[in-house]
């Protein structure tokens, strides 16, 4: 997308944290982040300042919003304001309706105004409305209303309940840095809009945040400090099943990677239930509990998050049904989980990663359907116990190999050393849960990938089965007997019929029965018999040792 010469007229510059400007562009209100202004060497703006710059609208990428600026052309003070601005007034419901229903196409902005109780239902607003640094002293409810453009509440203070229930906003809802520390909660139940920006330091109240039954075509961004639960549900309390879709959900994500303007703390849990989501991204979140269930998510990413209680991911469809080879469907990385990590009854298409995540108690990976392309990155993943059910979900669908166990499909083996580390962890978890046969199989691959020498892999792995696969030792013994019997048959024509096989079998055991031809003790045949006996003793000793190890466990 190309940059076009665009005129911006500043109407408000964030006086609290200097993080954004709200400017008028072509009779619409637009968001401009401070970093975009910094690129033009603009540190602050006064009301009415006008500048021209090459700019373009942000694509749908992360939580970026408004305009990206390229180069400044001109900067002037005291430009003409096209918007209607009302400042520092006391406004009630009747006065508000009278002002915003005037037949005027320009935006209407309230700055530093104080509002008494507002209860508006089934009303259509034909102007873009902005409430900036306003205080709502009582309930603020605009229910089942239609807004033809964006709706703005940046840096507003709400003393009681706030609701936009069942309203339709043709644009986006901007609630950057709002303060809901009063007695009421926040309800956006049933809202239909393009995006909701509920971030950049929002302060939640003592009641719940209801973001239920919404349809958001682009982005829902959440960031700030919340004292109560945040709900994002498809069905809040209705018996009739609703459909709810949110294209992208971001919690704690930053507009600018090198700042911490959107770090999020929730002193309760977050529940996401029944939502169709393209991308769910959670970063830098400190939360009591996180539940994600019965949702369809193409990409679920949780990173650098501290969860004090339980992380539950249950009954979801995660990933694309025809994923590319390297596509990530589920990522829980660099996280700390205070109690349990539950991944249950999910359909996972694509790769998963639990890299560098620590679980204090138990990880449950149970009753999931994993595609053939699903691998799980367990590098630096720690958990006191790891319970897996059914165990068949760990294995690939390949045909069994005679000299090695069936491969674990969940371990990506592109790097031998990293694969060995993951098999080491898996071996311990399988042992703790009593699945000793499966532990042996994980041990086999651990030793295989820790050993780089092909000769050692052949001798200790293929022949001796790393001391855990009895079948390898048994097959190697049978092949040894057959090999030596063939030698006996070739070098001693006096031995006929099945005698070479019998001689080889007895030589292998080191115990001879029956009458054999007289041979010189230092002859070729005697030397070969002695060599086979030594080989047989070695294989039998390893077999008995491996068998006793299995019995003792």
mmCIF file of N, CA and C in Angstrom, residues 6 27 33 35 62 72 90 96 98 106 132 147 153 190 207 240 247 268 330 335 357 392 431 455 462 484 507 552-553:
data_model
loop_
_atom_site.group_PDB
_atom_site.id
_atom_site.type_symbol
_atom_site.label_atom_id
_atom_site.label_comp_id
_atom_site.label_asym_id
_atom_site.label_seq_id
_atom_site.Cartn_x
_atom_site.Cartn_y
_atom_site.Cartn_z
ATOM 1 N N UNK A 6 -1.463 13.430 3.184
ATOM 2 C CA UNK A 6 -2.675 13.496 3.991
ATOM 3 C C UNK A 6 -2.583 14.657 4.975
ATOM 4 N N UNK A 27 -12.933 14.692 7.567
ATOM 5 C CA UNK A 27 -14.200 14.691 8.307
ATOM 6 C C UNK A 27 -14.412 13.439 9.145
ATOM 7 N N UNK A 33 -0.577 7.017 16.761
ATOM 8 C CA UNK A 33 0.259 6.623 17.895
ATOM 9 C C UNK A 33 1.471 7.539 18.003
ATOM 10 N N UNK A 35 4.540 6.954 18.435
ATOM 11 C CA UNK A 35 5.739 6.541 17.724
ATOM 12 C C UNK A 35 5.702 7.021 16.281
ATOM 13 N N UNK A 62 -1.671 -7.067 14.071
ATOM 14 C CA UNK A 62 -1.551 -6.819 15.495
ATOM 15 C C UNK A 62 -2.636 -5.868 15.973
ATOM 16 N N UNK A 72 7.189 14.088 6.960
ATOM 17 C CA UNK A 72 6.456 15.331 7.223
ATOM 18 C C UNK A 72 6.675 16.317 6.078
ATOM 19 N N UNK A 90 -21.456 20.728 32.032
ATOM 20 C CA UNK A 90 -22.282 19.752 32.727
ATOM 21 C C UNK A 90 -23.404 19.351 31.782
ATOM 22 N N UNK A 96 -27.640 15.971 25.951
ATOM 23 C CA UNK A 96 -26.785 15.151 25.086
ATOM 24 C C UNK A 96 -27.516 14.768 23.808
ATOM 25 N N UNK A 98 -30.023 16.223 22.396
ATOM 26 C CA UNK A 98 -30.267 17.412 21.578
ATOM 27 C C UNK A 98 -29.036 17.799 20.784
ATOM 28 N N UNK A 106 -20.362 16.863 10.591
ATOM 29 C CA UNK A 106 -19.043 16.855 11.214
ATOM 30 C C UNK A 106 -19.074 16.067 12.522
ATOM 31 N N UNK A 132 -13.994 12.523 25.357
ATOM 32 C CA UNK A 132 -12.575 12.501 25.675
ATOM 33 C C UNK A 132 -12.337 13.140 27.037
ATOM 34 N N UNK A 147 -24.733 3.392 15.531
ATOM 35 C CA UNK A 147 -23.749 4.447 15.321
ATOM 36 C C UNK A 147 -23.165 4.253 13.928
ATOM 37 N N UNK A 153 -14.128 6.915 23.510
ATOM 38 C CA UNK A 153 -14.175 7.200 24.946
ATOM 39 C C UNK A 153 -12.770 7.297 25.558
ATOM 40 N N UNK A 190 -23.501 -8.378 23.007
ATOM 41 C CA UNK A 190 -24.258 -8.285 21.766
ATOM 42 C C UNK A 190 -23.818 -7.177 20.837
ATOM 43 N N UNK A 207 -16.671 -4.853 39.342
ATOM 44 C CA UNK A 207 -17.611 -5.813 38.778
ATOM 45 C C UNK A 207 -17.009 -6.416 37.507
ATOM 46 N N UNK A 240 -31.037 -20.136 24.063
ATOM 47 C CA UNK A 240 -30.880 -20.184 22.618
ATOM 48 C C UNK A 240 -29.398 -19.999 22.285
ATOM 49 N N UNK A 247 -12.621 -11.693 14.974
ATOM 50 C CA UNK A 247 -11.544 -12.045 14.047
ATOM 51 C C UNK A 247 -10.218 -12.242 14.782
ATOM 52 N N UNK A 268 -8.437 -11.965 38.584
ATOM 53 C CA UNK A 268 -9.446 -13.016 38.538
ATOM 54 C C UNK A 268 -9.144 -13.841 37.300
ATOM 55 N N UNK A 330 -0.797 -23.993 18.081
ATOM 56 C CA UNK A 330 -0.927 -23.765 19.525
ATOM 57 C C UNK A 330 0.456 -23.484 20.104
ATOM 58 N N UNK A 335 5.905 -19.285 29.762
ATOM 59 C CA UNK A 335 4.838 -19.027 30.731
ATOM 60 C C UNK A 335 5.125 -19.708 32.065
ATOM 61 N N UNK A 357 8.139 -23.240 29.186
ATOM 62 C CA UNK A 357 7.006 -23.035 30.102
ATOM 63 C C UNK A 357 7.180 -23.925 31.329
ATOM 64 N N UNK A 392 -1.792 -43.693 22.569
ATOM 65 C CA UNK A 392 -1.694 -43.893 21.116
ATOM 66 C C UNK A 392 -1.609 -42.564 20.368
ATOM 67 N N UNK A 431 7.555 -42.514 32.974
ATOM 68 C CA UNK A 431 7.918 -43.349 34.120
ATOM 69 C C UNK A 431 7.099 -42.972 35.350
ATOM 70 N N UNK A 455 28.269 -45.898 14.029
ATOM 71 C CA UNK A 455 28.716 -47.234 14.465
ATOM 72 C C UNK A 455 28.114 -47.570 15.836
ATOM 73 N N UNK A 462 20.775 -50.796 17.225
ATOM 74 C CA UNK A 462 20.156 -51.817 16.376
ATOM 75 C C UNK A 462 20.341 -53.227 16.945
ATOM 76 N N UNK A 484 26.306 -67.990 11.539
ATOM 77 C CA UNK A 484 27.381 -68.948 11.809
ATOM 78 C C UNK A 484 27.065 -70.335 11.233
ATOM 79 N N UNK A 507 26.888 -73.866 19.823
ATOM 80 C CA UNK A 507 28.038 -72.990 19.987
ATOM 81 C C UNK A 507 27.606 -71.654 20.595
ATOM 82 N N UNK A 552 12.288 -56.069 37.604
ATOM 83 C CA UNK A 552 12.484 -55.319 38.840
ATOM 84 C C UNK A 552 11.665 -54.040 38.876
ATOM 85 N N UNK A 553 11.341 -53.512 37.718
ATOM 86 C CA UNK A 553 10.544 -52.292 37.725
ATOM 87 C C UNK A 553 9.073 -52.600 37.862
#
